[in-house]
Coordinates of C-alpha atoms and ligand atoms in Angstrom, one line a residue:
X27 CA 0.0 0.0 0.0
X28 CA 1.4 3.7 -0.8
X29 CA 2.3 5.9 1.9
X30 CA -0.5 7.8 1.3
X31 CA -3.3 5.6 0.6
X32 CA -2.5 4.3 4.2
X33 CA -2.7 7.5 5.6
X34 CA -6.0 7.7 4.3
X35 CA -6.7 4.4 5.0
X36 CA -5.8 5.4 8.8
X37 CA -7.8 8.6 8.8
X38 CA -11.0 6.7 7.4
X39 CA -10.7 3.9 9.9
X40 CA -10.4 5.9 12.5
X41 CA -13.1 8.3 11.7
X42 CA -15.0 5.4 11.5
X43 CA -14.6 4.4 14.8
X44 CA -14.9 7.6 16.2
X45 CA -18.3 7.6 14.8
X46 CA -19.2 3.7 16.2
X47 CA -18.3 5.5 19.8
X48 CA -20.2 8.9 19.0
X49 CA -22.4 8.9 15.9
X50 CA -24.2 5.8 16.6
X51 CA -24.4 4.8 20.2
X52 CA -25.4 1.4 21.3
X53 CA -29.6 2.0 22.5
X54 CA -29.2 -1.3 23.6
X55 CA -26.8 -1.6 25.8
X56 CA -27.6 1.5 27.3
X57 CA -31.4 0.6 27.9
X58 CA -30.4 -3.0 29.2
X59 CA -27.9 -1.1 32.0
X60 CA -30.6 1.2 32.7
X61 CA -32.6 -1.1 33.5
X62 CA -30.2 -3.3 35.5
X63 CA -29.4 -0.2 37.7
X64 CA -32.4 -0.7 39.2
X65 CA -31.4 -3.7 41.3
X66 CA -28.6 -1.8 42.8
X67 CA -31.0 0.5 44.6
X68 CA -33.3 -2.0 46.2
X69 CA -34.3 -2.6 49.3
X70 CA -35.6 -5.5 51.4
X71 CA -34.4 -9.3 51.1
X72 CA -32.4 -9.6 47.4
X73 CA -32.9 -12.8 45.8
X74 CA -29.5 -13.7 43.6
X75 CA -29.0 -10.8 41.4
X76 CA -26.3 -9.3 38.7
X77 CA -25.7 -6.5 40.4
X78 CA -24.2 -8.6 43.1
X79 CA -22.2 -6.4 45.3
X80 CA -25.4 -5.5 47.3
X81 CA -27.4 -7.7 49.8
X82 CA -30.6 -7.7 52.2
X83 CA -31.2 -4.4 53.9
X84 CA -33.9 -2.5 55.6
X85 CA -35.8 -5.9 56.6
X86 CA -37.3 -4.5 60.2
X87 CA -38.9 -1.8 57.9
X88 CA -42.3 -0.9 59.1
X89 CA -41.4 -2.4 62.7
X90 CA -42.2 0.5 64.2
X91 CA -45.7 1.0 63.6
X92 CA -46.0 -2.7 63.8
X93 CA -46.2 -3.4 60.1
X94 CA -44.1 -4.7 56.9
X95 CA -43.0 -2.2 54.8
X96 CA -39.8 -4.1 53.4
X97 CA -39.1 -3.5 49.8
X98 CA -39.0 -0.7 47.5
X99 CA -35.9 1.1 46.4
X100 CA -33.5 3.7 48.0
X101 CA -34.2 7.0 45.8
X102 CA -30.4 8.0 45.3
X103 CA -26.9 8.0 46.9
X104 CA -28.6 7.3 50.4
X105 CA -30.9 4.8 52.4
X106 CA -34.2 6.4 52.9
X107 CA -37.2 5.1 51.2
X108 CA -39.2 8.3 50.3
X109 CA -42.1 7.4 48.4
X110 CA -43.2 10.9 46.4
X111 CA -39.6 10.0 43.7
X112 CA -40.5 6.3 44.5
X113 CA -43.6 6.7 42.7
X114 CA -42.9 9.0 40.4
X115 CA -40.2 6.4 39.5
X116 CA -42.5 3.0 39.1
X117 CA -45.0 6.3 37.0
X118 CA -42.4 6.5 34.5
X119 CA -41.0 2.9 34.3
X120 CA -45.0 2.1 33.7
X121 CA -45.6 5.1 31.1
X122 CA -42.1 3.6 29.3
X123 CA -43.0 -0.2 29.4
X124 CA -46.8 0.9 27.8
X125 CA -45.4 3.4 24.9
X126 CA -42.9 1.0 24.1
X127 CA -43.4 -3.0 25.2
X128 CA -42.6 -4.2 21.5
X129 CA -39.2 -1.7 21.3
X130 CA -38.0 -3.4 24.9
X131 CA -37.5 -6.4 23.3
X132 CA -35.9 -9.1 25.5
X133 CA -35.6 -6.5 28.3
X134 CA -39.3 -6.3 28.8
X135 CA -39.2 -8.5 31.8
X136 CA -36.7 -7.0 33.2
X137 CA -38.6 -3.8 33.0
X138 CA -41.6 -5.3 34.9
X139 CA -39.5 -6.9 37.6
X140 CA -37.9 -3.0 38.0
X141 CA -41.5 -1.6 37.8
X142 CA -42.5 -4.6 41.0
X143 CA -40.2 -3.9 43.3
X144 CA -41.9 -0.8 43.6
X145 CA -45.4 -1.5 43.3
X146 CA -45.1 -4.6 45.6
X147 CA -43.9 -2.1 48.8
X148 CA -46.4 0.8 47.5
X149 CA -49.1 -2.0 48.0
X150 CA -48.3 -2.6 51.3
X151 CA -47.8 1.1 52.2
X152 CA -51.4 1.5 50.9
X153 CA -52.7 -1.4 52.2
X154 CA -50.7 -2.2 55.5
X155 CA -53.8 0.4 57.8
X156 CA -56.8 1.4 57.3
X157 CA -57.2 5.0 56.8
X158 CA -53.1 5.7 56.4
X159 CA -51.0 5.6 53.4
X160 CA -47.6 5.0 54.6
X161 CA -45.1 7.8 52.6
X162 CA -41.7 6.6 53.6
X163 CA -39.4 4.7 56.2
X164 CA -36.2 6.3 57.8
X165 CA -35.3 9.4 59.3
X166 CA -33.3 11.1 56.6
X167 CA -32.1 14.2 59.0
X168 CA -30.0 11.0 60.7
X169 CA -29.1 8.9 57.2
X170 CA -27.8 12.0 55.9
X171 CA -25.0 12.4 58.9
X172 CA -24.1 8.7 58.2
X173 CA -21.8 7.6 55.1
X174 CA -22.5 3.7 55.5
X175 CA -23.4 0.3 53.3
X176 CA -27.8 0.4 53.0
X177 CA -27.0 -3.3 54.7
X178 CA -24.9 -1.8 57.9
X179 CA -27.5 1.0 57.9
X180 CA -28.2 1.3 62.0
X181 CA -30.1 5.2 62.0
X182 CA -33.6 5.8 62.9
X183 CA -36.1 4.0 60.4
X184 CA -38.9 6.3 61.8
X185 CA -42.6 5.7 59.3
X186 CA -44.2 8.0 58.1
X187 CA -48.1 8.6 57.0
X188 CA -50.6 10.7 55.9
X189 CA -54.4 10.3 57.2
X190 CA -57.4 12.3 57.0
X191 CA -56.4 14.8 59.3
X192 CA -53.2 15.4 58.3
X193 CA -53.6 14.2 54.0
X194 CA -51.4 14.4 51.4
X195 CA -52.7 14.0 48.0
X196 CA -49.4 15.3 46.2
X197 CA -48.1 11.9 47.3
X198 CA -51.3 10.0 47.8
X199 CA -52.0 11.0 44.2
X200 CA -48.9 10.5 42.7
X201 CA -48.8 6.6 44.4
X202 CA -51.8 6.0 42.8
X203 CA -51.0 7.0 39.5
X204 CA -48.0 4.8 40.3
X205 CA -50.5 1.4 40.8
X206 CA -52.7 2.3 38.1
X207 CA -50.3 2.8 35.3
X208 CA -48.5 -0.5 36.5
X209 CA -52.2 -2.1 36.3
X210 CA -52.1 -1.5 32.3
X211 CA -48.4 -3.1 32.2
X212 CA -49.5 -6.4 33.9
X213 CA -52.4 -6.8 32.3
X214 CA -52.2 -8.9 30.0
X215 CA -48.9 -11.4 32.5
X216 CA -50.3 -11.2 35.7
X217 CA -54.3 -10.4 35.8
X218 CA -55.0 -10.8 39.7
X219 CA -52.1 -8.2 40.4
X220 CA -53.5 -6.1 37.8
X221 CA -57.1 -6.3 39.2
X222 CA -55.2 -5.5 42.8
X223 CA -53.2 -2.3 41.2
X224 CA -56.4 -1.5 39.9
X225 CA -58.5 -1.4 43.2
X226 CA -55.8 -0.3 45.4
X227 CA -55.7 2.6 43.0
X228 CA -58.8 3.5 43.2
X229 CA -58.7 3.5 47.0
X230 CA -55.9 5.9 46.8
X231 CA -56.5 8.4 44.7
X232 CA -60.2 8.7 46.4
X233 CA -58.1 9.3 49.5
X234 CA -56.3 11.8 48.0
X235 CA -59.4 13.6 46.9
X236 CA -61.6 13.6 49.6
X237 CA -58.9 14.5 52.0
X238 CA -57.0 17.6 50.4
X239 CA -53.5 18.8 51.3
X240 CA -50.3 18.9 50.8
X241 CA -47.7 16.4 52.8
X242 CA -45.0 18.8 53.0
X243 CA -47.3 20.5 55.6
X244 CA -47.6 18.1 57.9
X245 CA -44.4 16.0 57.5
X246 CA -42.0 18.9 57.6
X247 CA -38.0 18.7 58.1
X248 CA -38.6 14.4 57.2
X249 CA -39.5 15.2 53.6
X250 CA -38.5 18.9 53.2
X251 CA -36.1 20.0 51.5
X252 CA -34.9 16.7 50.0
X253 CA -39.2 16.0 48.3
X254 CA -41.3 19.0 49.1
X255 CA -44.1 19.1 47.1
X256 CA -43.1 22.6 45.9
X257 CA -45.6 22.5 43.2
X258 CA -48.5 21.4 45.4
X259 CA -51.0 19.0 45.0
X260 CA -53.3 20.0 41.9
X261 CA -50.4 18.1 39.4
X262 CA -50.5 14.9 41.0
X263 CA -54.4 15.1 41.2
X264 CA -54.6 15.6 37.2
X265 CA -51.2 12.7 36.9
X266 CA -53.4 10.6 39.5
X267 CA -56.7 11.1 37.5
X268 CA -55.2 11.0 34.5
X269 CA -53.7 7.7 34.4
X270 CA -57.2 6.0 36.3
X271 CA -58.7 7.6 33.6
X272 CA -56.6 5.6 31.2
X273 CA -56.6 1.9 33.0
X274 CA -60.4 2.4 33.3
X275 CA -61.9 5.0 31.1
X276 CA -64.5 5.4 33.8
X277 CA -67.0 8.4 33.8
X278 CA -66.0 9.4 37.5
X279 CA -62.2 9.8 36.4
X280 CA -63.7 12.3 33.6
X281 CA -65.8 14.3 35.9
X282 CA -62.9 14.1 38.2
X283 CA -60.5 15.7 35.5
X284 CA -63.2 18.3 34.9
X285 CA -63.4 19.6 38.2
X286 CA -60.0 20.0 38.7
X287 CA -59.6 21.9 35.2
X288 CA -56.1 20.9 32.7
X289 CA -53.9 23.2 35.3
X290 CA -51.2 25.2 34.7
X291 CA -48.6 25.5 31.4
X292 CA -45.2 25.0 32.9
X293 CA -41.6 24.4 31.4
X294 CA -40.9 21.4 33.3
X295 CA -41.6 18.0 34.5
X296 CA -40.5 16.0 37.4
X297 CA -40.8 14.0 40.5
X298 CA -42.6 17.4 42.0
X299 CA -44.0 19.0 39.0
X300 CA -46.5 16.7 36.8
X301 CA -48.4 19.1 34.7
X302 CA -46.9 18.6 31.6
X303 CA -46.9 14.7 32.1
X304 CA -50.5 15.0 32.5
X305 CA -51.0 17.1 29.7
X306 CA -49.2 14.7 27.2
X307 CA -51.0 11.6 28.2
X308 CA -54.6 12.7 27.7
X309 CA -53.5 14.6 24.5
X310 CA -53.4 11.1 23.5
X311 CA -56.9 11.4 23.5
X312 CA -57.5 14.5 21.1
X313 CA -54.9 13.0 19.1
X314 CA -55.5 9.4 19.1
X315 CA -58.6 8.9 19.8
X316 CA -60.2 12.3 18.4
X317 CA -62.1 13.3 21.5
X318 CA -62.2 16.8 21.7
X319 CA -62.7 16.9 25.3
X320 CA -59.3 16.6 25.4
X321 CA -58.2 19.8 23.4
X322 CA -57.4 22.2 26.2
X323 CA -54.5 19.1 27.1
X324 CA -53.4 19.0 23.4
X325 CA -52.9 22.9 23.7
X326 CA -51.0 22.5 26.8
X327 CA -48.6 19.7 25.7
X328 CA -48.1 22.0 22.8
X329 CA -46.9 25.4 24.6
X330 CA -45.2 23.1 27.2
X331 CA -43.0 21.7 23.6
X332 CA -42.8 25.3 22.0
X333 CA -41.3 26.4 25.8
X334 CA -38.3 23.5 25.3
X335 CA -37.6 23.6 22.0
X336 CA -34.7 25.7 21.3
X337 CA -35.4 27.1 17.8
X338 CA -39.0 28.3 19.2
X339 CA -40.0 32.0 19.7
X340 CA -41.4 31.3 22.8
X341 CA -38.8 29.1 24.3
X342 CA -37.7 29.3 27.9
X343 CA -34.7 26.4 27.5
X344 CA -31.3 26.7 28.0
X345 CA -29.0 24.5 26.0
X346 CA -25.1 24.2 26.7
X347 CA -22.6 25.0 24.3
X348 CA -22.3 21.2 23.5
X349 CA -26.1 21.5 23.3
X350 CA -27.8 19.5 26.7
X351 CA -30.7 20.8 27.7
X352 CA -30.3 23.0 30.9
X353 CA -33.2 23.4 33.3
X354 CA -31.0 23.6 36.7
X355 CA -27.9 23.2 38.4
X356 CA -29.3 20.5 40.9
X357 CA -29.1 16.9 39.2
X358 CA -30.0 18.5 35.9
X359 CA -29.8 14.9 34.0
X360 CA -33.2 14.2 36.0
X361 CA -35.1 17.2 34.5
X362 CA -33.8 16.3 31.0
X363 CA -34.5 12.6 30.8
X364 CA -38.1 13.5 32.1
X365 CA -38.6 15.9 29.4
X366 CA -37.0 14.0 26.4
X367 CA -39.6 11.1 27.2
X368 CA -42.6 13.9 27.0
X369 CA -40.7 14.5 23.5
X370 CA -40.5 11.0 22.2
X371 CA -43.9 10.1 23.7
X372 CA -46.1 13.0 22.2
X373 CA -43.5 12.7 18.8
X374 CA -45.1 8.8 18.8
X375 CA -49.0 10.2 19.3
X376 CA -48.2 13.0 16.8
X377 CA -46.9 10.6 14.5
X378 CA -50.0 8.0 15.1
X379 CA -52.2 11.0 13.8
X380 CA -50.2 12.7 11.2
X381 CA -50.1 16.1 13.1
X382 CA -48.1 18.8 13.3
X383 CA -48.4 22.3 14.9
X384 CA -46.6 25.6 15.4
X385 CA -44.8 27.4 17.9
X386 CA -44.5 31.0 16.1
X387 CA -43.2 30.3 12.5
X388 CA -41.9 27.4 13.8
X389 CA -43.4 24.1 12.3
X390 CA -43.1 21.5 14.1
X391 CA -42.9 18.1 12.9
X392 CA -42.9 14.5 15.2
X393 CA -39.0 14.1 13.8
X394 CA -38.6 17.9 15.1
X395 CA -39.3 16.8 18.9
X396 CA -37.8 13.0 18.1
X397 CA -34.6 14.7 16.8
X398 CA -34.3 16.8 20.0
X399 CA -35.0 13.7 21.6
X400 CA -31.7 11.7 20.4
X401 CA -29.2 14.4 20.9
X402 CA -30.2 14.7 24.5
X403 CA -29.8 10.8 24.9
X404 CA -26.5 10.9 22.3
X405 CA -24.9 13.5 24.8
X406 CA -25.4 11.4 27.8
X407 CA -24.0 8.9 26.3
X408 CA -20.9 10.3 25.3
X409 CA -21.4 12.5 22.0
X410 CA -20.3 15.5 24.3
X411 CA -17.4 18.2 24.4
X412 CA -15.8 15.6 27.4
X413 CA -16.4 12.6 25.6
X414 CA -17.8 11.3 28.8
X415 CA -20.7 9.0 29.1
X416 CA -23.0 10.4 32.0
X417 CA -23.8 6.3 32.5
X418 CA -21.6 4.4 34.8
X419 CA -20.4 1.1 32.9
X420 CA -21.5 2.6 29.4
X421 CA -18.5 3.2 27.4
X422 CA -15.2 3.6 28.5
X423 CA -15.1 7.2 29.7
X424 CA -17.5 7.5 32.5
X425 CA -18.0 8.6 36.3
X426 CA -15.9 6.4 38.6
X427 CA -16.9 8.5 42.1
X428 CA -20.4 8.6 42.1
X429 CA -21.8 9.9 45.6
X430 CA -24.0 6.9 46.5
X431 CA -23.3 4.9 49.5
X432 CA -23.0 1.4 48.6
X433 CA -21.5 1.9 45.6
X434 CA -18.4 3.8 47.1
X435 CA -17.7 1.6 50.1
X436 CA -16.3 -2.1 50.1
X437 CA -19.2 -4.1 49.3
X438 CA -20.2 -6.7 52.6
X439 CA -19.4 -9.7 49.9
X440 CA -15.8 -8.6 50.3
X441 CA -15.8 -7.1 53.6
X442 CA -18.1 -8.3 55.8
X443 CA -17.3 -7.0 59.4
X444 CA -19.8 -3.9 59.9
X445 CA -19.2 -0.6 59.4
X446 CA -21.0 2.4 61.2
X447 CA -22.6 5.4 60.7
X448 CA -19.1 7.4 60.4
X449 CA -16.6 5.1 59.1
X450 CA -17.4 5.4 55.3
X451 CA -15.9 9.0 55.4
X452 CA -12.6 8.3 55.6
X453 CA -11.0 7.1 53.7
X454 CA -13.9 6.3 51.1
X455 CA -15.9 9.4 51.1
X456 CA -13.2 11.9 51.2
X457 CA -10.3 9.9 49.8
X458 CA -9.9 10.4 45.6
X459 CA -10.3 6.4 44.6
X460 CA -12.9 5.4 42.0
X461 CA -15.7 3.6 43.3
X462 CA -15.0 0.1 44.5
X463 CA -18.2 -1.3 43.1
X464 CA -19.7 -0.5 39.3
X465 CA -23.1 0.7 39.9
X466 CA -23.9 -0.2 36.0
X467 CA -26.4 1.8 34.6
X468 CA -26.5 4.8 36.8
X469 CA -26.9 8.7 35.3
X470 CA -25.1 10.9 37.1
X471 CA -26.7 14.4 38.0
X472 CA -24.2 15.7 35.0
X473 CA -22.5 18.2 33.9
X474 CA -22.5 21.8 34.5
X475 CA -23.4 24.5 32.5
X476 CA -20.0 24.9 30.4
X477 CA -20.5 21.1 29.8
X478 CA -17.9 20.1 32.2
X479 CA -18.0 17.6 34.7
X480 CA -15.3 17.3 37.8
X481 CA -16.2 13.2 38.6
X482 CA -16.2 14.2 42.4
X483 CA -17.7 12.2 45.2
X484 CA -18.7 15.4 47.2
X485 CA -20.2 16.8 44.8
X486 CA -23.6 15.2 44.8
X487 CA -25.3 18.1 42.2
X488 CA -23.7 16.4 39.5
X489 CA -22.4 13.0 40.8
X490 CA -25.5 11.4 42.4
X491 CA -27.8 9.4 40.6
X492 CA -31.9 9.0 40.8
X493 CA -34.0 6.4 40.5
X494 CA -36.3 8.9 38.7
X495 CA -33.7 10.0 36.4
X496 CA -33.4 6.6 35.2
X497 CA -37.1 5.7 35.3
X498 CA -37.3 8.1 31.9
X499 CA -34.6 7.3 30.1
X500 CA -35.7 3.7 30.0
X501 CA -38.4 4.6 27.9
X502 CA -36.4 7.2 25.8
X503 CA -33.3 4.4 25.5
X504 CA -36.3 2.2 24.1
X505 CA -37.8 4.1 21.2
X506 CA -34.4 4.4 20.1
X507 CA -33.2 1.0 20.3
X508 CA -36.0 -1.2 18.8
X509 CA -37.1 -1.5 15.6
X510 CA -41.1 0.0 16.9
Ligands
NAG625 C1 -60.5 3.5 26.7 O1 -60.9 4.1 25.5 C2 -60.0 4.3 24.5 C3 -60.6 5.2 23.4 O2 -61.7 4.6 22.9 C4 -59.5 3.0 24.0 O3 -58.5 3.2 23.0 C5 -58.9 2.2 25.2 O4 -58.5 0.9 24.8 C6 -59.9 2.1 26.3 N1 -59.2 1.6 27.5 C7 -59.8 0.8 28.4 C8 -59.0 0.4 29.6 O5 -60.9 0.3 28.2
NAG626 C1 -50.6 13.7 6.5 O1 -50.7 15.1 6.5 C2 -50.1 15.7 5.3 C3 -50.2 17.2 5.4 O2 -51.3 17.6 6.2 C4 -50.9 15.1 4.1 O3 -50.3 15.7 2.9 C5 -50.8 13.6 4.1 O4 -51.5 13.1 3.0 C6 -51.3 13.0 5.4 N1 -51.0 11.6 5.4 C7 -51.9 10.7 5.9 C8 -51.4 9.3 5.9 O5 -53.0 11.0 6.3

């Protein structure tokens, strides 16, 4: 070969595989480790499991108000069970597994085994007393002074509820739009645990209507700041509705939604802020289904799209340079994986009824939102200014000191004498080592504004992960990975 056909020969090749690593990333690895990440946050006993540097933890959960509330998972980098993210998690993971069971492929059961380990401890959290829903176990105040292994975990587990004298239907109604979107994933593989998501449901969210309040004001310092219900309570009674609505398509669940009005336009969605959720899943129904008493929803999910799209006049998005979506400096991967399933979700039901609208001049097409859609998932991946995937164990460049617990101590299969509350912080916590266990599948918090990332244990705004950031980009990893 002449010098300088192999010097083309080189740049080609390696151009090539520069574009294997950024141009095309693998959607299926990615969606199977974001699924698998799952496992690494549970609570309760573990059967065998991949990821298998965690064990049993949390089993006298519920002991002290005399009932079993094992189960469930850990919502980040600590030990406390708090069910408003919990639910909002098993929400998503539902919403995900129904927009895209054929796309999941061979990782549709392990979707539904992530979905259960959350709906089995929100059933007994509903079902456990008569006239309480229990809303979470473990004091965090007293877990967050600790840096120790979820299995060593010796701080207050103190229960908390909500009643009739003291409601909460921000988390009452987010749980049961938790159970009844689950309802419509085991349909059709588990009918009697349907029919119980179903009723249990129902119980719920008529709880959370009857009784009206938000939890925030009666729980305090044990769920504020870490999950205020900043937004209040009308979202999660239109998210709660909403989804009964669409396991049951009952008349009541209408009314219900009437009463309560389509609520406000916002620019985000989240664990505390479910309007635009709401909105896209009963646009469904204008769209769909044609039903024009679903209009005012339509028009919402629309100015809630023309407020994140960047080219639109009426945009209120930041994007980085290297062109992330930027809503806020806390854990801003959470806001943007919740979003960018809105996009690929109402880019499916606009596609289903050839629609399009405008925001402005702006025309707006389902491959404008589905485009939007893939470079936020392609720059978490690793098609960035850092080259850095924001998913532990995806690609070879990724966070190695994420702030969680478990995954940043000695795991008890290697070192099994206990440690206490303190001894994680040195020399684990503070020390500059990588993590000694791989929580696969994790996304980070991410990186900043400038695109730039500093891989720091400490620095739990961009190095802890979610469940809830997670739950999303299961079902955005999944339109992008299977065939449809
Ligand atoms: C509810 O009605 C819609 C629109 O007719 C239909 O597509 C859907 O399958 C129904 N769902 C249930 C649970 O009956
Ligand atoms: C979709 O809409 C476009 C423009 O409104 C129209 O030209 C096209 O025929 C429609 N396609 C279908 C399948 O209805």
């Amino acid at each position: 070969m002449a010098p300088s056909r192999f010097l083309l020969f080189v740049i080609v090749f390696n151009l090539s595989l520069l574009c294997v690593v950024q141009c095309n990333p693998d959607y299926r690895d990615a969606l199977a480790k974001s699924i698998l990440f799952f496992q690494g946050q549970r609570s309760g006993r573990l059967p065998p499991q991949d990821i298998s540097w965690r064990g049993s933890s949390g089993l006298s959960d519920g002991s002290l108000a005399g009932v079993d509330l094992t189960g469930g998972y850990y919502d980040a980098g600590d030990n406390v069970k708090f069910n408003l993210p919990m639910a909002y998690t098993a929400t998503l993971l539902s919403w995900s597994v129904i927009e895209n069971s054929r796309k999941l492929g061979p990782q549709l059961p392990a979707a539904r085994a992530a979905i259960r380990w959350a709906t089995d401890y929100l059933l007994k959290c509903a079902r456990a007393t008569p006239g309480r829903l229990y809303v979470g176990v473990g004091d965090p105040n007293a877990d967050h002074k600790c840096w120790e292994r979820p299995e060593d975990m010796d701080t207050a587990r103190t229960v908390y509820y909500v009643t009739p004298a003291s409601p909460g239907s921000d988390v009452a109604g987010e749980t049961a739009a938790a159970l009844a979107a689950a309802s419509i994933v085991f349909r059709k593989v588990d009918e009697g645990y349907s029919r119980l998501l179903l009723s249990t449901a129902k119980d719920v969210l008529q709880f959370a209507t009857q009784h009206r309040g938000s939890y925030s004001d009666f729980l305090g310092s044990s769920v504020c700041p870490f999950y205020c219900s900043y937004s209040g309570y009308t979202d999660e009674l239109i998210w709660g509705a909403g989804w009964l609505f669409t396991a049951t398509n009952e008349t009541y669940y209408l009314d219900l939604l009437k009463s309560v009005g389509p609520g406000d336009g916002t620019d985000i969605f989240s664990w505390d802020n479910k309007f635009a959720g709401a909105h896209v899943l009963l646009a469904r129904r204008n769209l769909v289904n044609n039903d024009e008493t679903f209009g005012a929803y339509r028009q919402k999910a629309e100015d809630f799209m023309c407020k994140i799209l960047p080219n639109s006049p009426s945009t209120t998005t930041k994007y980085t340079a290297g062109g992330l979506m930027y809503k806020m400096g806390s854990s801003n991967l959470q806001y943007v994986t919740s979003i960018t399933f809105l996009l690929t979700t109402y880019s499916k039901y606009m596609a289903k009824a050839n629609h399009t609208f405008t925001c402005g001049n702006l025309v707006v097409t389902p491959d404008t939102l589905r485009n939007l859609a893939r470079r936020q998932v392609d720059y978490i991946l690793g098609d960035n200014p850092l080259k850095m995937s924001y998913m532990v164990g995806y690609g070879s460049n990724y966070p190695k000191r994420i702030h969680h617990r478990g995954s940043s101590l000695p795991s008890i299969a290697v070192h099994s004498q206990e440690m206490g509350c303190e001894s994680g912080f040195q020399p684990y916590y503070y020390g500059s080592s990588p993590n000694p266990n791989t929580l696969t599948g994790a996304v980070v918090g991410g990186p900043d504004q400038n695109d730039f990332f500093p891989d720091e244990r400490g620095d739990y705004s961009h190095s802890e992960p979610t469940t809830y950031t997670n739950a999303a980009l299961v079902g955005c990893l999944a339109s992008f990975a299977g065939k449809s």
